[in-house]
């Protein structure tokens, strides 16, 4: 059975994963904690916690709230900063077989470029994931992900600053995600990740206040899967570069659905909070599905459900009407 | 940390809204220490989604190895589901997690301070330290007499002093008002309860110039329990940002509360 996929096929050396199951940024810290829990080298890839130029303390409490079949988060990029990451964490990654992509976030295109430059050529860093989609910050984050030109500019400045493959993580909080995907593809992105969290909120009726300290937060978990599945399908109709799906993947079945919608790989995120072994559960489930279906190559699943050419168009019309 | 599906051995009401849940989870019970916690799934589907953090209440010997006891107060959907388990059901959990209490070898007199359901980890600590010959006083506060952990369930060697908000049992007022009387006697303090209780401990301890260790078990909304989600961050005074689940839940009171 062939499980390996390439997330940067246009590159000379590509970005080859031994299987399409990755961890999502912000749901696996920097991968070190779970080294003791399971053999993380079995995963296709790990994405680091969101990293900024300087260390950040993150947002005030409460930072999370459980919702129906999902959760809201407003962590606010508590992280050690890129320099400490390069000095203390990357050397650990360098001894692993599993490739690690660093999720980066800047306040300005210049900061994104500096982050990309700082991580260029660092042993242990296999790729960058540009976070232009975080809903939890005043500056930066989502504002670059909701505008085609800004998304393309951030992508372009990073590509100029590094030799690393660049994945752009898109926000689902837009009218037309396909146009943003097309813009970053034109700017040279190697792959897109669809998508970050959906902006949401929860209210505590007892205190008569929003639950989260910052009011709004990002919704994730099984509740968002139908929305993100639709967006993966739409993006797959708009770009040729690989798509990484991220949105409520809990089981191998979920992964198969995302691949069939057009994703080349999936990220497991919130599921890991409910079950520390979730990434392996997804991988095992995917393998079992392929065995049961007599499918030999995972790449045959990619886009397999895209049998209705007009679906993207029809969906857009429906959303606009 | 072990992820297991454990058989429920027993689940029964102990006192007002509070249940004890005994699980067959020897892999977790064997490694656990007082002050550590586990994360429990509260249902089989996706709703409620996140596991709940519960402090380990007691470990006892059973036929299949050590058994894991959890004390749970029904406060929402998750704990309600847990409270309705019956013997033979299974629940998914992982642990033990975090860093528990550390008792210094030179400490003879231990003062335990509990607020509400915060009594849970203190009971096990009392079990263990009484067995080692240490003197234990437990100051226990609750809303009213009905919400007080039953004295009969504690080792008889433990001195129990209670306080209730409504005066229906023990001292009429907050448990922290008992500190000036007992803190000077103790070699170490161990506390678990709501955040306002910890805050209210600082002034009386300062008043008696308490310079010894006062370890508290902090609580905060958690999604993962293992240091990957960064939900339960706390800013410490001397050690910067920490995660309650991974770096705690045990902290020195003075490192968190001024």
Coordinates of C-alpha atoms in Angstrom, one line a residue:
Chain A
X1 CA 0.0 0.0 0.0
X2 CA 1.4 3.4 -0.9
X3 CA 0.6 6.2 1.6
X4 CA 3.3 8.8 0.8
X5 CA 2.4 12.1 -0.7
X6 CA 4.4 15.1 -1.9
X7 CA 3.4 18.6 -0.7
X8 CA 5.9 20.5 -2.8
X9 CA 6.0 18.6 -6.2
X10 CA 7.4 21.7 -8.0
X11 CA 10.5 21.6 -5.9
X12 CA 13.6 19.6 -6.8
X13 CA 13.5 17.7 -3.5
X14 CA 9.8 18.1 -2.8
X15 CA 8.3 17.8 0.6
X16 CA 7.6 14.1 0.9
X17 CA 5.5 12.8 3.8
X18 CA 5.4 9.1 4.5
X19 CA 1.6 9.4 4.8
X20 CA -0.9 12.2 4.5
X21 CA -1.6 12.5 8.3
X22 CA -0.1 15.6 10.0
X23 CA -0.8 17.5 13.2
X24 CA -2.3 20.9 13.1
X25 CA -0.6 24.0 14.4
X26 CA -1.5 24.9 18.0
X27 CA -2.8 21.4 18.8
X28 CA 0.5 19.6 19.2
X29 CA 2.8 22.3 20.8
X30 CA 6.2 21.7 19.3
X31 CA 5.8 18.0 19.1
X32 CA 8.1 17.2 22.0
X33 CA 5.5 16.5 24.7
X34 CA 3.9 13.6 22.7
X35 CA 7.3 12.0 21.8
X36 CA 6.8 10.1 25.0
X37 CA 3.1 9.3 24.3
X38 CA 3.5 7.6 20.9
X39 CA 6.0 7.2 18.1
X40 CA 5.5 10.5 16.3
X41 CA 7.8 9.4 13.6
X42 CA 4.9 7.4 12.3
X43 CA 3.1 10.6 11.3
X44 CA 3.4 12.3 7.9
X45 CA 4.3 15.6 9.4
X46 CA 4.1 17.9 12.4
X47 CA 3.3 21.6 12.3
X48 CA 4.8 23.7 15.1
X49 CA 2.9 26.0 17.5
X50 CA 2.5 29.4 15.9
X51 CA 5.8 31.3 16.2
X52 CA 6.4 35.0 16.2
X53 CA 9.6 37.1 16.1
X54 CA 9.6 37.8 19.8
X55 CA 8.2 35.7 22.6
X56 CA 4.5 36.4 23.4
X57 CA 2.5 35.8 26.6
X58 CA -0.8 35.1 24.8
X59 CA -4.3 36.3 25.7
X60 CA -6.1 36.7 29.0
X61 CA -8.3 34.0 30.4
X62 CA -10.6 32.4 29.4
X63 CA -8.8 31.1 26.4
X64 CA -11.0 28.2 25.5
X65 CA -14.7 27.3 25.6
X66 CA -16.4 24.1 24.8
X67 CA -19.3 24.4 22.3
X68 CA -21.6 21.8 20.6
X69 CA -19.3 19.2 19.1
X70 CA -16.5 21.7 19.0
X71 CA -14.5 24.3 20.9
X72 CA -13.5 27.9 20.7
X73 CA -10.0 29.1 21.4
X74 CA -8.3 32.4 21.8
X75 CA -4.8 31.5 22.9
X76 CA -3.1 34.4 21.3
X77 CA 0.2 32.9 20.2
X78 CA 1.8 32.3 23.5
X79 CA 5.2 31.2 22.3
X80 CA 8.9 31.3 23.0
X81 CA 9.8 33.4 19.9
X82 CA 11.7 32.3 16.8
X83 CA 15.2 32.7 18.2
X84 CA 14.6 30.3 21.1
X85 CA 12.8 28.0 18.7
X86 CA 15.8 27.9 16.5
X87 CA 18.3 27.5 19.4
X88 CA 16.4 25.1 21.7
X89 CA 13.7 23.3 19.7
X90 CA 14.9 22.9 16.1
X91 CA 18.0 20.8 17.2
X92 CA 15.6 18.3 18.8
X93 CA 13.5 18.2 15.5
X94 CA 16.7 17.6 13.6
X95 CA 17.0 14.1 15.1
X96 CA 13.5 13.1 14.1
X97 CA 12.4 11.4 11.0
X98 CA 9.1 13.1 10.8
X99 CA 9.3 16.5 9.0
X100 CA 8.4 19.6 11.0
X101 CA 6.9 22.7 9.4
X102 CA 7.1 25.9 11.4
X103 CA 3.9 27.9 11.6
X104 CA 4.9 31.6 11.5
X105 CA 3.0 34.8 12.1
X106 CA 4.1 38.4 11.8
X107 CA 2.5 41.8 12.4
X108 CA 3.8 43.1 9.0
X109 CA 5.0 41.5 5.8
X110 CA 8.5 42.5 6.9
X111 CA 8.1 40.5 10.0
X112 CA 7.0 37.5 8.0
X113 CA 10.1 37.8 5.8
X114 CA 12.4 38.1 8.9
X115 CA 10.8 35.0 10.3
X116 CA 11.3 33.1 7.0
X117 CA 14.9 34.3 6.8
X118 CA 15.6 33.2 10.4
X119 CA 14.3 29.7 9.7
X120 CA 16.0 29.3 6.3
X121 CA 18.5 26.5 6.4
X122 CA 17.9 25.6 10.0
X123 CA 18.4 21.9 10.5
X124 CA 15.2 20.3 11.7
X125 CA 12.9 22.8 9.9
X126 CA 11.4 21.2 6.8
X127 CA 8.9 23.8 5.7
X128 CA 7.1 27.0 6.7
X129 CA 3.4 27.3 7.2
X130 CA 2.4 31.0 6.9
X131 CA -0.4 31.8 9.3
X132 CA -2.4 34.6 7.6
X133 CA -5.5 33.4 9.3
X134 CA -5.3 33.6 13.0
X135 CA -8.5 35.2 14.4
X136 CA -7.1 36.0 17.8
X137 CA -4.9 39.0 17.4
X138 CA -5.2 42.7 17.1
X139 CA -2.5 43.0 14.4
X140 CA -1.5 40.6 11.7
X141 CA -3.0 37.3 11.4
X142 CA -6.3 37.2 9.7
X143 CA -6.1 40.6 8.0
X144 CA -3.6 39.2 5.5
X145 CA -5.8 36.2 4.8
X146 CA -8.9 38.1 3.8
X147 CA -7.4 40.1 1.0
X148 CA -6.0 38.6 -2.2
X149 CA -3.3 41.2 -2.7
X150 CA -2.1 41.1 1.0
X151 CA -2.1 37.3 1.0
X152 CA -0.1 37.2 -2.2
X153 CA 2.4 39.9 -0.9
X154 CA 3.1 38.0 2.4
X155 CA 3.5 34.8 0.4
X156 CA 5.9 36.4 -2.0
X157 CA 8.1 38.1 0.6
X158 CA 8.5 34.8 2.5
X159 CA 9.4 32.9 -0.7
X160 CA 12.1 35.5 -1.4
X161 CA 13.5 35.1 2.1
X162 CA 13.8 31.3 2.3
X163 CA 14.5 28.2 0.2
X164 CA 12.0 26.3 2.4
X165 CA 8.7 25.1 0.9
X166 CA 6.0 27.5 1.9
X167 CA 2.5 26.3 2.9
X168 CA -0.1 29.1 3.3
X169 CA -2.7 28.5 5.9
X170 CA -5.9 30.2 4.8
X171 CA -8.8 31.6 6.8
X172 CA -12.3 30.2 6.3
X173 CA -13.7 33.6 7.3
X174 CA -14.0 34.9 3.7
X175 CA -16.6 35.2 1.1
X176 CA -14.6 33.4 -1.6
X177 CA -11.7 31.3 -0.3
X178 CA -10.9 30.0 -3.8
X179 CA -9.8 33.5 -4.9
X180 CA -7.4 33.8 -1.9
X181 CA -6.1 30.3 -2.8
X182 CA -5.5 31.4 -6.4
X183 CA -3.7 34.5 -5.3
X184 CA -1.2 32.7 -3.1
X185 CA -0.7 30.1 -5.7
X186 CA 0.1 32.8 -8.2
X187 CA 2.5 34.3 -5.7
X188 CA 4.4 30.9 -5.7
X189 CA 3.0 29.1 -2.6
X190 CA 3.9 25.4 -2.6
X191 CA 0.7 24.3 -0.9
X192 CA -2.3 25.7 0.9
X193 CA -3.8 24.6 4.2
X194 CA -7.6 24.9 4.3
X195 CA -8.3 26.2 6.8
X196 CA -7.8 27.9 10.1
X197 CA -10.6 28.2 12.7
X198 CA -14.0 29.8 12.1
X199 CA -14.6 33.0 14.1
X200 CA -17.2 32.4 16.8
X201 CA -18.2 33.3 20.3
X202 CA -19.9 31.9 23.4
X203 CA -21.8 33.8 26.1
X204 CA -22.1 33.0 29.8
X205 CA -25.7 33.7 30.7
X206 CA -24.8 33.7 34.4
X207 CA -22.2 36.5 34.2
X208 CA -23.8 38.1 31.1
X209 CA -20.4 38.3 29.5
X210 CA -18.7 36.6 26.6
X211 CA -17.0 33.4 27.9
X212 CA -13.6 34.1 26.2
X213 CA -11.5 36.9 27.6
X214 CA -11.3 38.5 24.2
X215 CA -14.9 37.9 23.3
X216 CA -14.3 36.1 20.0
X217 CA -12.3 33.0 19.3
X218 CA -11.7 30.3 16.7
X219 CA -14.2 27.4 16.4
X220 CA -12.7 24.0 15.7
X221 CA -13.6 20.3 16.0
X222 CA -16.2 18.1 14.4
X223 CA -18.7 21.0 14.3
X224 CA -16.7 22.7 11.5
X225 CA -16.1 19.7 9.2
X226 CA -18.9 20.2 6.7
X227 CA -17.9 23.9 6.2
X228 CA -14.2 23.2 5.7
X229 CA -14.9 20.1 3.5
X230 CA -16.9 22.4 1.2
X231 CA -14.1 24.9 1.2
X232 CA -11.5 22.2 0.4
X233 CA -13.7 21.2 -2.5
X234 CA -13.9 24.8 -3.7
X235 CA -10.2 25.4 -3.4
X236 CA -9.5 22.1 -5.2
X237 CA -11.4 23.5 -8.1
X238 CA -9.4 26.6 -8.2
X239 CA -5.7 25.7 -7.7
X240 CA -3.3 23.0 -8.9
X241 CA -1.0 23.1 -5.8
X242 CA -1.5 20.5 -3.0
X243 CA -4.2 21.2 -0.4
X244 CA -3.8 20.3 3.2
X245 CA -7.2 19.9 4.9
X246 CA -7.6 21.0 8.5
X247 CA -11.1 21.0 10.1
X248 CA -12.5 18.6 12.6
X249 CA -10.7 15.4 11.4
X250 CA -11.5 12.8 14.1
X251 CA -11.3 9.5 12.2
X252 CA -9.8 7.8 9.2
X253 CA -13.2 8.2 7.5
X254 CA -13.0 12.0 7.9
X255 CA -9.5 11.9 6.3
X256 CA -10.8 9.9 3.4
X257 CA -13.6 12.4 2.8
X258 CA -11.1 15.3 2.8
X259 CA -8.9 13.5 0.3
X260 CA -11.8 12.8 -1.9
X261 CA -12.8 16.5 -1.8
X262 CA -9.3 17.3 -3.2
X263 CA -6.9 17.4 -0.3
X264 CA -3.5 15.8 -0.6
X265 CA -3.0 15.6 3.2
X266 CA -5.0 16.2 6.4
X267 CA -4.1 17.8 9.7
X268 CA -5.5 16.4 12.9
X269 CA -6.0 19.1 15.5
X270 CA -8.8 19.3 18.1
X271 CA -9.1 15.5 18.1
X272 CA -5.8 15.3 19.8
X273 CA -7.2 17.1 22.8
X274 CA -9.9 14.5 23.2
X275 CA -7.6 11.5 22.6
X276 CA -3.8 11.9 22.7
X277 CA -3.5 9.1 20.2
X278 CA -5.9 10.7 17.7
X279 CA -3.3 11.3 14.9
X280 CA -2.5 7.6 15.0
X281 CA -6.2 6.7 15.2
X282 CA -6.8 8.7 12.0
X283 CA -3.8 7.1 10.2
X284 CA -4.8 3.6 11.2
X285 CA -8.4 4.3 10.1
X286 CA -7.2 5.6 6.8
X287 CA -5.0 2.5 6.3
X288 CA -7.9 0.2 7.2
X289 CA -10.3 2.0 4.9
X290 CA -7.8 1.5 2.0
X291 CA -7.4 -2.1 2.8
X292 CA -11.1 -2.7 3.0
X293 CA -11.7 -0.9 -0.3
X294 CA -8.8 -2.5 -2.1
X295 CA -7.2 0.9 -2.7
X296 CA -3.4 0.6 -3.2
X297 CA -2.4 4.2 -3.5
X298 CA -3.6 7.0 -1.3
X299 CA -3.1 9.5 -4.2
X300 CA -5.9 7.8 -6.1
X301 CA -8.3 9.2 -3.4
X302 CA -7.3 12.8 -4.0
X303 CA -10.2 14.5 -5.6
X304 CA -12.1 11.2 -6.2
X305 CA -15.4 12.8 -5.2
X306 CA -14.9 15.7 -7.6
X307 CA -17.3 14.1 -10.2
X308 CA -19.6 17.1 -10.4
X309 CA -17.6 19.7 -12.3
X310 CA -20.2 22.4 -11.8
X311 CA -20.5 21.9 -8.1
X312 CA -18.1 24.7 -7.2
X313 CA -19.9 27.1 -9.4
X314 CA -23.3 26.0 -8.1
X315 CA -22.2 26.4 -4.5
X316 CA -20.9 29.9 -5.1
X317 CA -24.2 30.8 -6.7
X318 CA -26.1 29.4 -3.8
X319 CA -24.0 31.3 -1.3
X320 CA -24.5 34.5 -3.2
X321 CA -28.2 34.2 -3.7
Chain B
X1 CA 0.9 9.0 30.8
X2 CA -1.3 6.1 29.7
X3 CA -4.5 6.3 27.7
X4 CA -6.9 3.5 28.8
X5 CA -10.5 2.4 28.6
X6 CA -11.4 1.6 32.2
X7 CA -14.2 -0.4 33.6
X8 CA -16.3 1.3 36.2
X9 CA -16.2 -0.6 39.5
X10 CA -18.5 1.6 41.5
X11 CA -20.2 5.0 41.2
X12 CA -22.2 6.3 44.1
X13 CA -23.4 9.5 45.7
X14 CA -21.3 10.5 48.7
X15 CA -22.9 13.8 49.7
X16 CA -24.7 16.7 48.1
X17 CA -24.0 16.7 44.3
X18 CA -20.8 14.8 44.9
X19 CA -20.1 11.3 43.7
X20 CA -17.2 8.9 44.0
X21 CA -16.2 7.0 40.9
X22 CA -14.0 3.9 41.2
X23 CA -12.2 2.8 38.0
X24 CA -10.2 -0.3 37.1
X25 CA -7.2 1.6 35.7
X26 CA -4.1 -0.1 37.3
X27 CA -1.7 1.4 34.8
X28 CA -2.7 4.9 35.9
X29 CA -3.3 4.2 39.6
X30 CA 0.1 2.5 39.9
X31 CA 2.0 5.6 38.7
X32 CA -0.1 8.3 40.2
X33 CA 0.8 10.6 43.1
X34 CA -1.4 12.8 45.3
X35 CA -2.1 16.1 43.5
X36 CA -1.9 14.6 40.0
X37 CA -5.0 14.4 37.7
X38 CA -6.5 12.5 34.9
X39 CA -8.5 13.6 31.8
X40 CA -11.8 11.7 31.4
X41 CA -14.1 11.6 28.3
X42 CA -17.7 12.3 29.3
X43 CA -19.6 10.5 26.6
X44 CA -19.0 8.3 23.6
X45 CA -19.7 10.7 20.7
X46 CA -18.5 14.2 19.9
X47 CA -20.7 16.1 22.4
X48 CA -19.5 16.9 24.9
X49 CA -16.2 17.0 23.0
X50 CA -13.5 17.7 25.5
X51 CA -12.3 15.5 28.3
X52 CA -12.7 16.8 31.9
X53 CA -9.8 17.2 34.3
X54 CA -10.3 15.5 37.6
X55 CA -7.9 15.3 40.5
X56 CA -7.2 11.9 41.7
X57 CA -9.1 11.3 45.0
X58 CA -7.8 8.0 46.3
X59 CA -6.1 4.8 45.2
X60 CA -7.0 1.5 46.9
X61 CA -6.0 -2.1 46.5
X62 CA -8.3 -4.3 44.4
X63 CA -8.3 -7.8 43.0
X64 CA -6.9 -6.6 39.6
X65 CA -4.3 -4.2 41.1
X66 CA -4.6 -0.7 42.5
X67 CA -8.0 1.0 41.8
X68 CA -8.4 4.6 40.9
X69 CA -10.9 6.8 42.8
X70 CA -12.3 10.1 41.6
X71 CA -14.5 12.5 43.5
X72 CA -16.8 14.5 41.2
X73 CA -19.1 17.3 41.8
X74 CA -21.9 17.5 39.3
X75 CA -21.5 21.0 37.8
X76 CA -22.3 20.5 34.1
X77 CA -23.0 18.0 31.3
X78 CA -19.7 16.2 31.6
X79 CA -19.8 15.5 35.3
X80 CA -23.5 14.7 35.1
X81 CA -22.7 12.0 32.5
X82 CA -19.9 10.6 34.7
X83 CA -22.1 10.5 37.8
X84 CA -24.6 8.3 35.9
X85 CA -22.1 5.6 35.2
X86 CA -22.8 2.2 36.8
X87 CA -20.5 -0.8 37.5
X88 CA -19.5 -2.5 34.3
X89 CA -19.7 0.6 32.1
X90 CA -16.4 1.9 30.6
X91 CA -14.9 5.3 30.4
X92 CA -11.9 6.5 28.4
X93 CA -9.3 8.4 30.3
X94 CA -5.6 9.3 30.3
X95 CA -3.1 10.1 33.0
X96 CA -1.7 10.5 35.5
X97 CA -0.9 14.1 34.5
X98 CA 0.9 17.0 36.0
X99 CA 3.1 17.3 39.1
X100 CA 1.6 16.4 42.5
X101 CA 2.4 17.6 46.0
X102 CA 5.9 17.2 47.3
X103 CA 6.3 16.6 51.0
X104 CA 9.7 17.4 52.4
X105 CA 11.3 14.7 54.4
X106 CA 11.8 17.0 57.4
X107 CA 8.2 18.1 57.5
X108 CA 6.3 16.6 60.4
X109 CA 3.2 18.7 60.8
X110 CA 1.2 19.1 57.6
X111 CA -1.7 21.6 57.2
X112 CA -4.1 20.8 54.5
X113 CA -6.6 23.5 53.3
X114 CA -9.5 22.5 51.1
X115 CA -12.4 24.4 49.6
X116 CA -15.4 22.5 48.3
X117 CA -14.6 19.7 45.9
X118 CA -10.9 20.8 46.4
X119 CA -10.9 18.3 49.2
X120 CA -10.4 15.5 46.8
X121 CA -6.6 15.4 46.4
X122 CA -6.1 16.3 50.0
X123 CA -7.8 13.1 51.2
X124 CA -5.3 10.9 49.4
X125 CA -2.4 13.0 50.6
X126 CA -3.7 12.6 54.2
X127 CA -4.1 8.8 53.7
X128 CA -0.4 8.5 52.6
X129 CA 1.1 10.9 55.1
X130 CA -0.8 9.6 58.1
X131 CA 0.6 6.1 57.1
X132 CA 4.1 7.7 57.2
X133 CA 3.4 8.9 60.8
X134 CA 3.0 12.6 60.0
X135 CA 0.6 14.8 61.9
X136 CA -2.2 16.2 59.7
X137 CA -4.8 18.9 60.2
X138 CA -7.3 19.5 57.5
X139 CA -9.1 22.8 57.3
X140 CA -12.1 22.3 55.2
X141 CA -14.5 25.0 53.9
X142 CA -17.8 24.6 52.1
X143 CA -21.1 26.5 51.4
X144 CA -23.0 24.7 54.1
X145 CA -22.9 21.5 56.2
X146 CA -24.4 19.4 53.4
X147 CA -21.5 20.2 51.1
X148 CA -18.8 19.2 53.6
X149 CA -16.8 16.0 52.9
X150 CA -17.9 13.5 55.6
X151 CA -15.4 13.3 58.5
X152 CA -16.0 9.5 58.7
X153 CA -14.3 9.0 55.4
X154 CA -11.0 10.5 56.6
X155 CA -8.3 8.5 58.4
X156 CA -9.2 8.8 62.1
X157 CA -5.7 10.3 62.8
X158 CA -6.6 13.4 60.8
X159 CA -7.7 16.5 62.8
X160 CA -10.6 18.0 60.8
X161 CA -11.6 21.6 61.3
X162 CA -14.5 22.9 59.3
X163 CA -15.9 26.3 58.2
X164 CA -19.1 27.0 56.3
X165 CA -20.3 30.1 54.6
X166 CA -23.7 29.9 56.4
X167 CA -22.4 28.7 59.7
X168 CA -24.4 25.5 59.5
X169 CA -21.2 23.6 60.6
X170 CA -17.9 24.6 62.2
X171 CA -16.5 28.1 61.9
X172 CA -19.0 30.6 60.4
X173 CA -17.1 32.2 57.6
X174 CA -14.2 31.3 55.2
X175 CA -11.8 28.5 55.8
X176 CA -9.0 30.9 55.2
X177 CA -9.9 32.7 58.5
X178 CA -8.7 29.6 60.3
X179 CA -5.2 30.0 59.0
X180 CA -3.7 32.2 61.7
X181 CA -4.5 29.6 64.3
X182 CA -3.0 26.6 62.5
X183 CA -0.3 27.9 60.1
X184 CA 2.4 28.6 62.7
X185 CA 2.2 24.9 63.8
X186 CA 2.7 23.5 60.4
X187 CA 5.9 22.7 58.5
X188 CA 4.2 22.7 55.2
X189 CA 0.8 23.7 53.8
X190 CA -1.1 22.0 50.9
X191 CA -4.2 23.6 49.5
X192 CA -6.8 22.9 46.9
X193 CA -9.9 24.9 46.2
X194 CA -11.2 27.8 44.1
X195 CA -9.0 30.7 43.0
X196 CA -10.7 33.2 45.5
X197 CA -9.6 30.8 48.3
X198 CA -6.0 31.0 47.3
X199 CA -6.1 34.7 47.0
X200 CA -7.7 34.9 50.5
X201 CA -4.8 32.8 51.9
X202 CA -2.1 35.3 51.2
X203 CA -3.0 38.0 53.8
X204 CA -3.4 35.7 56.8
X205 CA -0.2 33.8 55.9
X206 CA 1.6 37.1 55.6
X207 CA 0.2 38.2 58.9
X208 CA 1.8 35.3 60.7
X209 CA 5.0 35.7 58.7
X210 CA 4.6 32.2 57.2
X211 CA 7.9 31.6 55.2
X212 CA 7.6 27.9 54.7
X213 CA 6.3 26.1 51.6
X214 CA 2.6 26.5 50.7
X215 CA 1.8 24.3 47.7
X216 CA -1.5 24.9 45.9
X217 CA -3.2 23.0 43.1
X218 CA -4.4 25.4 40.5
X219 CA -7.3 24.9 38.2
X220 CA -8.2 26.5 34.8
X221 CA -10.1 25.6 31.7
X222 CA -8.2 22.9 29.9
X223 CA -8.7 21.3 26.6
X224 CA -5.8 18.8 26.5
X225 CA -4.3 18.3 30.0
X226 CA -0.9 17.6 28.5
X227 CA 0.7 20.9 27.6
X228 CA -0.2 21.1 23.9
X229 CA -3.2 23.5 23.8
X230 CA -2.0 26.4 26.0
X231 CA -5.5 27.0 27.4
X232 CA -4.5 26.8 31.0
X233 CA -1.7 29.4 31.1
X234 CA -0.9 31.2 34.3
X235 CA 1.5 34.0 34.8
X236 CA 3.8 33.3 37.7
X237 CA 5.7 36.0 39.6
X238 CA 9.1 34.5 39.3
X239 CA 9.0 32.0 36.5
X240 CA 7.0 33.7 33.7
X241 CA 4.2 32.0 31.8
X242 CA 3.5 28.5 32.9
X243 CA 0.9 25.9 31.9
X244 CA -1.1 24.5 34.8
X245 CA -1.5 21.1 33.3
X246 CA 2.1 20.5 32.4
X247 CA 4.2 22.7 34.8
X248 CA 1.7 22.4 37.6
X249 CA -1.0 21.9 38.8
X250 CA 1.1 22.3 41.9
X251 CA 2.6 25.8 42.4
X252 CA 4.0 27.7 45.4
X253 CA 1.2 30.0 46.5
X254 CA 3.6 33.0 46.6
X255 CA 4.7 32.4 43.0
X256 CA 1.1 32.9 41.8
X257 CA -0.7 35.1 44.3
X258 CA 0.7 38.3 45.7

